[in-house]
Amino acid sequence: MKLYCLSGHPTLPCNILKFKSTTIMLDCGLDMTSTLNFLPLPLVQSPRLCNLPGWSLKDGNAFLDKELKECSGHVFVDSVPEFCLPETELIDLSTVDVILISNYHCMMALPYITEHTGFTGTVYATEPTVQIGRLLMEELVNFIERVPKAQSASLWKNKDIQRLLPSPLKDAVEVSTWRRCYTMQEVNSALSKIQLVGYSQKIELFGAVQVTPLSSGYALGSSNWIIQSHYEKVSYVSGSSLLTTHPQPMDQASLKNSDVLVLTGLTQIPTANPDGMVGEFCSNLALTVRNGGNVLVPCYPSGVIYDLLECLYQYIDSAGLSSIPFYFISPVANSSLEFSQIFAEWLCHNKQSKVYLPEPPFPHAELIQTNKLKHYPSIHGDFSNDFRQPCVVFTGHPSLRFGDVVHFMELWGKSSLNTVIFTEPDFSYLEALAPYQPLAMKCIYCPIDTRLNFIQVSKLLKEVQPLHVVCPEQYTQPPPAQSHRMDLMIDCQPPPMSYRRAEVLALPFKRRYEKIEIMPELADSLVPMEIKPGISLATVSAVLHTKDNKHVLQPPPRPAQPTSGKKRKRVSDDVPDCKVLKPLLSGSIPVEQFVQTLEKHGFSDVKVEDTAKGHIVLLQEAETLIQIEEDSTHIICDSDEMLRVRLRDLVLKFLQKF
Amino acid sequence: MDPECSRLLPALCAVLADPSQAVADDTCLEKLLDWFKTVTEAGSSLLLLQENPCLVDLLSHVLDLKPQDVSPRVLSFSLCLAGTFAAQEDCFEYLQQGQLLLGLFGEAGPLSWAAWSVPTVRSGWIRGLRSLARHPSGLHFLGDSGALDALFSLQGDSSLFVASAASQLLVHVLALSMQGKAAGSPSPQGSAWPTCAQKIVDHVEACLCSTAAPQVTQALNVLTTTFGRCHSPWTEVLWGQLSPLVAHLLESDPIPAAHSLVDLLLSVARSGPRDMAVGGPSSPVFASADCGLWETMARMLSCLSPTQAGPLALGTLKVQHCPQALKSQAFKILLQPLVCILRATAQAPGPPGLLDETTEGGSMTVDTLLSSKSACVGLLCQTLAHLEELQPLPQRPLPWPQTLLVEAAVIVLQLCDGLAAPSSSEGGRLCGALAGCVRVQRAALDFLGTLSQGTSSWELMPQVFAVLLETLESPASSPTVLKKAFQATLRWLLDSPSPPTCLNLGPHAPLFLKELFPVLQKRLCSPCWEVRDSALEFLTHLTACWGGEADFREVLLASEVPKLTWQLLRDPESYVRASAVTAMGQLSSQGLQAASESSGHPEGQQGLVGELLHILSVDSEGFPRRAVARVFTEWLRDSHADVTRDTQWFVATVLQMVSRDLDWEVRAQGLELVQVFLAQTLGQPNPNCPYAVTLPKVTPPSPLPEVLRTLCQLHIFDFVFRALFDCDRPVAQKACDLLLFLKDKTAPCRGLQEPGDSSDVTSVEATLQRWQAGEQGEPLGNLEPEEVLAALRSMDLKGLQSRLAESSDHVEKSPQSLLQDVLATVAVLEENVADCY
């Protein structure tokens, strides 16, 4: 059993598990932090960005000044943003049989895999995962395609040149494999390969293994996966949450008794408590708006935004903010808000029960109805007519490199009355803000990451008790910025096995058993013999038939009829010879009694030595040695066959035969 | 006993004796017992029994019933009752003649019945004996009846109340039996103990030698109570006899019943010096060095685990006359966890030597701190609470390591905030154990708050302020932590020592305030109402103390805080509205109200008075209205500018609203306002008046007739007279006091003519009578001062005052009504039974 690790990002995993002749890809995350090295794509021509100076080497060589621009001491690539794909060279991706998706954030690289690697298998995901994943991809494609950029920079990627660049460009990994965003056509094609599954549904893969999605409590339709055969169980835990937010709670019990538990997608901000952060978000929002400033919330169009809107729904009246407009701007804003209301079966109990009243499960419906929350596909069109300040704007993309957020950063960045509040934990807010410097706008960082923290992980592991834990290497040591926090790492026994990008792990367990079925007529013919109370044995002679990873014992063909010589010969060719078998032995030899028996039979000089595995009985006169071990007995005597047979018969007296 | 009760008593006894008539309520039986106790304390029990033979009949009847028919409640009651009567020796003899007591308390009595399994019965048995054991006859009875053995086994009873009562009774019996011996000099020989005492001491000795921890605990508990209660020479003998056994317990590992042992040692230690201090006739017990107490305590301190040693160390430090060496050992143990934390986080050492000296037991403390999160949290919280308790005591150890303690509290808070970055591996583990731990945060903040007192070195203030700011700022701080952080901040700000050369607030506070106010602003916008509330309370207190300081005023007015506070007057949470009212009242009193009236609030145009009047008239919750009433009273008292503009209009308007309020506290506050107003217009009340208002004597009192006329015009009498007949007693009391004050003031009034029996006065009195009868619909109309004076004179205010002073249930509490109640309940139950058929 092997695990191929194709992504180095612990929360955007992409691993391949080879298990019993199947090749299963676990998640397909796309690392978008690479886009932070690029200049933002402004929706409206930005003189500031256009006029940024080109970057030149220390010696004044300016051959890269078309590709690289400098802003407040940082260097950015002036080109269409590119993404860092999962490793494609480590294993032939056309051999992947299935891809299991755990949540909508972990499927963003899917089109790259399904459309460009010769992949012919099936993708499994839950319905909300697919629908919201589609929205995220659609938004991404839309953000990038609607700002066409003539220029495409590639010179800087040359290894010799990259070495000369300042950090972080110099240290960027695998830049040659960075790719531009996929197209909508590729998205549609990729999504067409997905088969929808429900929680706890058992899916057979080639009869060899069974995979089952379980609720992970993190997002709408998010799942952990169990991959099991008859005797082995691998659990894949990715993006799970134990907090009470909108999704169905996490199913922990089904993860018990795993041989291996692959643990990814823990919180990216282990020191931040989501409740405190929501409080911080609300307080800062209220403070800004009360002072007449605007609030910008860069966010994904689904996920935490639902919870934030719910908190604000309860908060705005108490904070006297009822008259402040809230705008949600995204090409998929409308679909996202509406989709969230129709996936009732995937929601937490509270929200599910609202549907029976009937009421919309999320209160943002009421915010929309009362005109407090308005949504628009983009800043163009209706929005510009309705736009009123001070206001609160939720929009993407959280990287601040593309999407409507770029416009608001340019628009509001100059005033210290305004505030940008970062709630998504995926990007470093300082790096995200770098191309907007100098910035007068206030910046508040309150990342809300509801995924498991290390305390919860340690409780989870204690409860489900897997034999082995496998996790990204980042989880096996404290975060670099807090190296003294020994509590911010996975602590379990045995210590977890860690992986990094492009590494292949041999998982530490051997398959020992395989399930074999016995045909009823064969079972009928067996004659069990009780050798101990409760334990019966029977000898079986049968033909082992293996097809589609299923093994069946079938009755052997009838003994050949002595009618025709030819026929008999043909039959004996086909069927393996059924020799007369020696009887099987069982039991153990009590050494003291054995020695007494030897003495009774005239062996006088018997000596017993204890060994690590059993005993050695020495017959010194006869220069003979009887080695008695747990599962074997050897009689070693020099060419005295008579003696050996005599001794053998004495040994056999103590054993049962059948 | 009054005749009416005597008349009811037979019926009551019959009810109690009848198993078919269940008494539904335990509390009435308890009340009956209380009543019998007062009756027997006042007179002879024997006489009582002779005059009311039904009582003895009841007791013997209970014994005659089949055990299974006896109700456990009635049985328990009878046992207590018999004990109460037998407390007097002659009555004891009387009851003994009929073998009644032996029947009730002897081995053949309830002890052997099935009802014994009910805890109430066991408890009643012990209580009965406890009352009975007051005289030598009772003592003999206890010894002869086998009750002591039963008590020994009841010490381990499954009911904690019973077990504790049994233990207490043993102590009482021991003390009682020694009382007779007190005159003679105590003798260490065992033969000198009286029989009962000997039996108890033997039992205790046997228990102390037992290997079973519960037995040891029982023995230790008996001893702890004994030494806690009795300070006689014989206790020293007892200690001399038992201390080797106690010391022997320390040799076991682990020490059995460590908690009880700690209690015992502290009880013994406390019992000695008190006698010394009193200097009574008894010789100073345990003062002699050879009694071995201090050595035992020292040994105990060194071998207990840090968590167990903490309470002993604290107790030791509180004992006034304990040797210095023991004190310093105890103090080191108490400081140990904090010292370990300072070491692990590599802080600069405190006063020279302290860190080095406290190595003894240090490794054990480190082990506890690092063993698990819960152990670490438990030990730290305990240590912080102990030191907090010790800090203000006069007997706290000297030199008191203030700097070390402040540094330790600061580092603990930093560890909780996740801000400390210690390099050692121990520090890292502490970080992991304490990060985000609310319990420790709260304890540390409380402790840090206490440390503000007595900090003479202002060099510590920057780091204290820094950590407080971090805690107040941190998004991870829970509402309770924030509340504590605000409280600690307030204490440090207000107690902050300033260097002698510095005026006003000292050098640190203004800088701190500049950073604090943005945080305060954020907290006032918190989605969590508890946080908004604590922030407002903090603001109120700070303004009250520092409202006059220029630095404070500058920072406050430059911030959004006044505006936000104003907005919180409309908060959806009533507690927050109430706190906002108080805060705005305070800000306004200090002239710190923001110019926010014009900031888009239409109501703002009317000013704060208008806003507060609005709350007073329409707020659906009581808290904000009470707060408004309090603020208005304060404003009137302090001659607030908004009030003095037209005081009469103000008082009339407020009273008009307050008089209709459904909340009695608001109405009472309205009377307070009237009181202040009267004091200002009529002059100070007499010194014996409970309302001692200190007012500047700038306003000369106006002539009385004029004042009365004004009061009439403002309908103040209408309000006060209504309040006099208020259904809530505190309001009526206050109104009565107020009218008495007025009556007193107007007594010498000669400017007004006697109104005689004019019809007006009659109608006023008639109206008042109707009001008293509960019909308050009719208004009093426009009163004339003469009518008021007449009404005041004609009313028996003194009588009313004393009637109101009696508790509202004084009628219902009479024994007669109690007896009637019990009988009535049974009658009702009977009726219900009849209904069923």
Short mmCIF file of N, CA, C and O in Angstrom, two decimals, chain A residues 271 273 276-280 282-284 286-287 290-291 315 317-318 455 482 484-487, chain B residues 418 420-422 428 431-432 435 473 475-476 521-522 525-527 532 560 563-564 567 571-572:
data_model
loop_
_atom_site.label_atom_id
_atom_site.label_comp_id
_atom_site.label_asym_id
_atom_site.label_seq_id
_atom_site.Cartn_x
_atom_site.Cartn_y
_atom_site.Cartn_z
N THR A 271 -4.25 29.23 16.31
CA THR A 271 -4.36 30.03 17.53
C THR A 271 -5.62 30.91 17.54
O THR A 271 -5.92 31.53 18.55
N ASN A 273 -9.51 31.55 17.58
CA ASN A 273 -10.77 30.90 17.89
C ASN A 273 -11.87 31.54 17.03
O ASN A 273 -12.05 32.75 17.05
N GLY A 276 -14.21 34.13 18.63
CA GLY A 276 -13.57 35.42 18.91
C GLY A 276 -13.41 36.23 17.64
O GLY A 276 -13.60 37.45 17.63
N MET A 277 -13.08 35.54 16.55
CA MET A 277 -12.85 36.22 15.29
C MET A 277 -14.15 36.81 14.74
O MET A 277 -14.15 37.91 14.17
N VAL A 278 -15.23 36.09 14.91
CA VAL A 278 -16.52 36.62 14.44
C VAL A 278 -16.85 37.89 15.24
O VAL A 278 -17.31 38.90 14.68
N GLY A 279 -16.58 37.85 16.55
CA GLY A 279 -16.81 39.03 17.39
C GLY A 279 -15.98 40.20 16.91
O GLY A 279 -16.46 41.33 16.79
N GLU A 280 -14.72 39.90 16.61
CA GLU A 280 -13.79 40.91 16.13
C GLU A 280 -14.29 41.51 14.80
O GLU A 280 -14.25 42.71 14.59
N CYS A 282 -17.39 41.63 13.69
CA CYS A 282 -18.57 42.48 13.90
C CYS A 282 -18.17 43.83 14.50
O CYS A 282 -18.62 44.88 14.03
N SER A 283 -17.33 43.79 15.55
CA SER A 283 -16.97 45.05 16.22
C SER A 283 -16.30 46.01 15.25
O SER A 283 -16.63 47.19 15.20
N ASN A 284 -15.34 45.49 14.47
CA ASN A 284 -14.61 46.37 13.57
C ASN A 284 -15.49 46.89 12.45
O ASN A 284 -15.35 48.03 12.02
N ALA A 286 -18.71 47.42 12.70
CA ALA A 286 -19.59 48.46 13.26
C ALA A 286 -18.82 49.77 13.47
O ALA A 286 -19.32 50.85 13.14
N LEU A 287 -17.61 49.64 13.99
CA LEU A 287 -16.82 50.85 14.26
C LEU A 287 -16.58 51.64 12.99
O LEU A 287 -16.71 52.87 12.96
N ARG A 290 -19.89 53.17 11.57
CA ARG A 290 -20.38 54.27 12.40
C ARG A 290 -19.59 55.55 12.17
O ARG A 290 -20.09 56.64 12.36
N ASN A 291 -18.33 55.35 11.78
CA ASN A 291 -17.51 56.52 11.50
C ASN A 291 -17.67 57.00 10.07
O ASN A 291 -16.90 57.84 9.61
N TYR A 315 -26.80 40.78 14.52
CA TYR A 315 -26.03 41.87 15.12
C TYR A 315 -26.45 43.26 14.66
O TYR A 315 -26.43 44.20 15.45
N ASP A 317 -29.11 44.93 14.00
CA ASP A 317 -30.12 45.73 14.69
C ASP A 317 -29.59 46.23 16.02
O ASP A 317 -29.76 47.39 16.38
N SER A 318 -28.91 45.32 16.74
CA SER A 318 -28.41 45.73 18.05
C SER A 318 -27.34 46.79 17.91
O SER A 318 -27.15 47.62 18.80
N ILE A 455 -6.15 20.57 19.43
CA ILE A 455 -6.79 19.98 20.62
C ILE A 455 -7.89 19.03 20.17
O ILE A 455 -8.03 17.91 20.67
N GLN A 482 5.82 30.13 15.62
CA GLN A 482 5.57 29.87 17.05
C GLN A 482 6.24 28.56 17.43
O GLN A 482 5.58 27.61 17.84
N HIS A 484 7.84 27.61 19.82
CA HIS A 484 7.77 27.12 21.20
C HIS A 484 6.45 26.45 21.50
O HIS A 484 6.31 25.81 22.52
N ARG A 485 5.47 26.59 20.60
CA ARG A 485 4.14 26.05 20.90
C ARG A 485 4.10 24.56 20.54
O ARG A 485 3.63 24.16 19.48
N MET A 486 4.57 23.75 21.49
CA MET A 486 4.60 22.32 21.22
C MET A 486 3.19 21.73 21.15
O MET A 486 3.01 20.59 20.75
N ASP A 487 2.21 22.54 21.58
CA ASP A 487 0.84 22.02 21.51
C ASP A 487 0.25 22.18 20.11
O ASP A 487 -0.78 21.60 19.82
N GLY B 418 -1.00 33.32 24.73
CA GLY B 418 -0.16 32.77 23.67
C GLY B 418 0.88 33.76 23.20
O GLY B 418 1.40 33.65 22.09
N ALA B 420 3.65 34.79 25.16
CA ALA B 420 5.01 34.52 25.64
C ALA B 420 5.66 33.52 24.69
O ALA B 420 5.01 32.64 24.15
N ALA B 421 6.92 33.70 24.47
CA ALA B 421 7.64 32.77 23.59
C ALA B 421 8.88 32.26 24.31
O ALA B 421 10.00 32.63 23.98
N PRO B 422 8.68 31.42 25.31
CA PRO B 422 9.84 30.93 26.06
C PRO B 422 10.68 29.98 25.21
O PRO B 422 10.16 29.30 24.34
N GLY B 428 7.76 25.86 26.65
CA GLY B 428 6.91 25.52 25.51
C GLY B 428 5.73 24.68 25.95
O GLY B 428 4.60 24.88 25.50
N CYS B 431 3.29 26.76 27.76
CA CYS B 431 2.56 27.53 26.77
C CYS B 431 1.39 26.73 26.22
O CYS B 431 0.27 27.23 26.13
N GLY B 432 1.69 25.48 25.88
CA GLY B 432 0.66 24.61 25.33
C GLY B 432 -0.45 24.36 26.33
O GLY B 432 -1.62 24.31 25.97
N ALA B 435 -2.30 28.03 27.04
CA ALA B 435 -2.82 28.88 25.96
C ALA B 435 -4.34 28.81 25.91
O ALA B 435 -4.91 27.73 25.83
N GLU B 473 -7.50 43.47 24.23
CA GLU B 473 -7.50 43.59 22.77
C GLU B 473 -7.75 42.24 22.09
O GLU B 473 -8.39 42.16 21.04
N PRO B 475 -8.80 38.99 20.41
CA PRO B 475 -10.12 38.48 19.99
C PRO B 475 -10.46 37.19 20.71
O PRO B 475 -11.62 36.82 20.78
N ALA B 476 -9.45 36.52 21.24
CA ALA B 476 -9.72 35.23 21.88
C ALA B 476 -10.24 35.38 23.30
O ALA B 476 -10.69 34.41 23.89
N GLN B 521 -13.44 51.27 22.53
CA GLN B 521 -14.37 51.53 21.45
C GLN B 521 -14.81 50.23 20.79
O GLN B 521 -15.99 50.00 20.56
N LYS B 522 -13.80 49.39 20.52
CA LYS B 522 -14.11 48.13 19.85
C LYS B 522 -15.01 47.28 20.74
O LYS B 522 -15.96 46.66 20.27
N CYS B 525 -18.58 47.94 20.76
CA CYS B 525 -19.29 47.47 19.57
C CYS B 525 -19.37 45.95 19.54
O CYS B 525 -19.74 45.38 18.51
N SER B 526 -18.98 45.30 20.60
CA SER B 526 -18.94 43.84 20.57
C SER B 526 -20.32 43.24 20.34
O SER B 526 -21.32 43.76 20.84
N PRO B 527 -20.38 42.16 19.58
CA PRO B 527 -21.68 41.51 19.41
C PRO B 527 -22.16 40.81 20.68
O PRO B 527 -23.29 40.37 20.75
N ARG B 532 -20.14 44.41 26.06
CA ARG B 532 -20.56 45.82 26.00
C ARG B 532 -20.85 46.32 27.41
O ARG B 532 -20.48 47.42 27.80
N GLU B 560 -14.24 58.03 20.15
CA GLU B 560 -15.65 57.83 19.77
C GLU B 560 -16.48 57.35 20.96
O GLU B 560 -17.67 57.10 20.81
N LYS B 563 -19.84 58.97 21.99
CA LYS B 563 -20.86 58.79 20.97
C LYS B 563 -21.40 57.36 21.00
O LYS B 563 -22.61 57.12 20.93
N LEU B 564 -20.48 56.40 21.12
CA LEU B 564 -20.90 55.01 21.16
C LEU B 564 -21.76 54.74 22.40
O LEU B 564 -22.75 54.02 22.34
N GLN B 567 -25.14 55.81 21.78
CA GLN B 567 -25.87 54.87 20.92
C GLN B 567 -26.34 53.65 21.70
O GLN B 567 -27.37 53.06 21.40
N ASP B 571 -29.62 50.06 23.04
CA ASP B 571 -29.19 48.67 22.88
C ASP B 571 -30.37 47.73 23.08
O ASP B 571 -31.25 48.00 23.91
N PRO B 572 -30.40 46.61 22.35
CA PRO B 572 -31.52 45.68 22.54
C PRO B 572 -31.48 44.97 23.90
O PRO B 572 -32.49 44.44 24.34
#
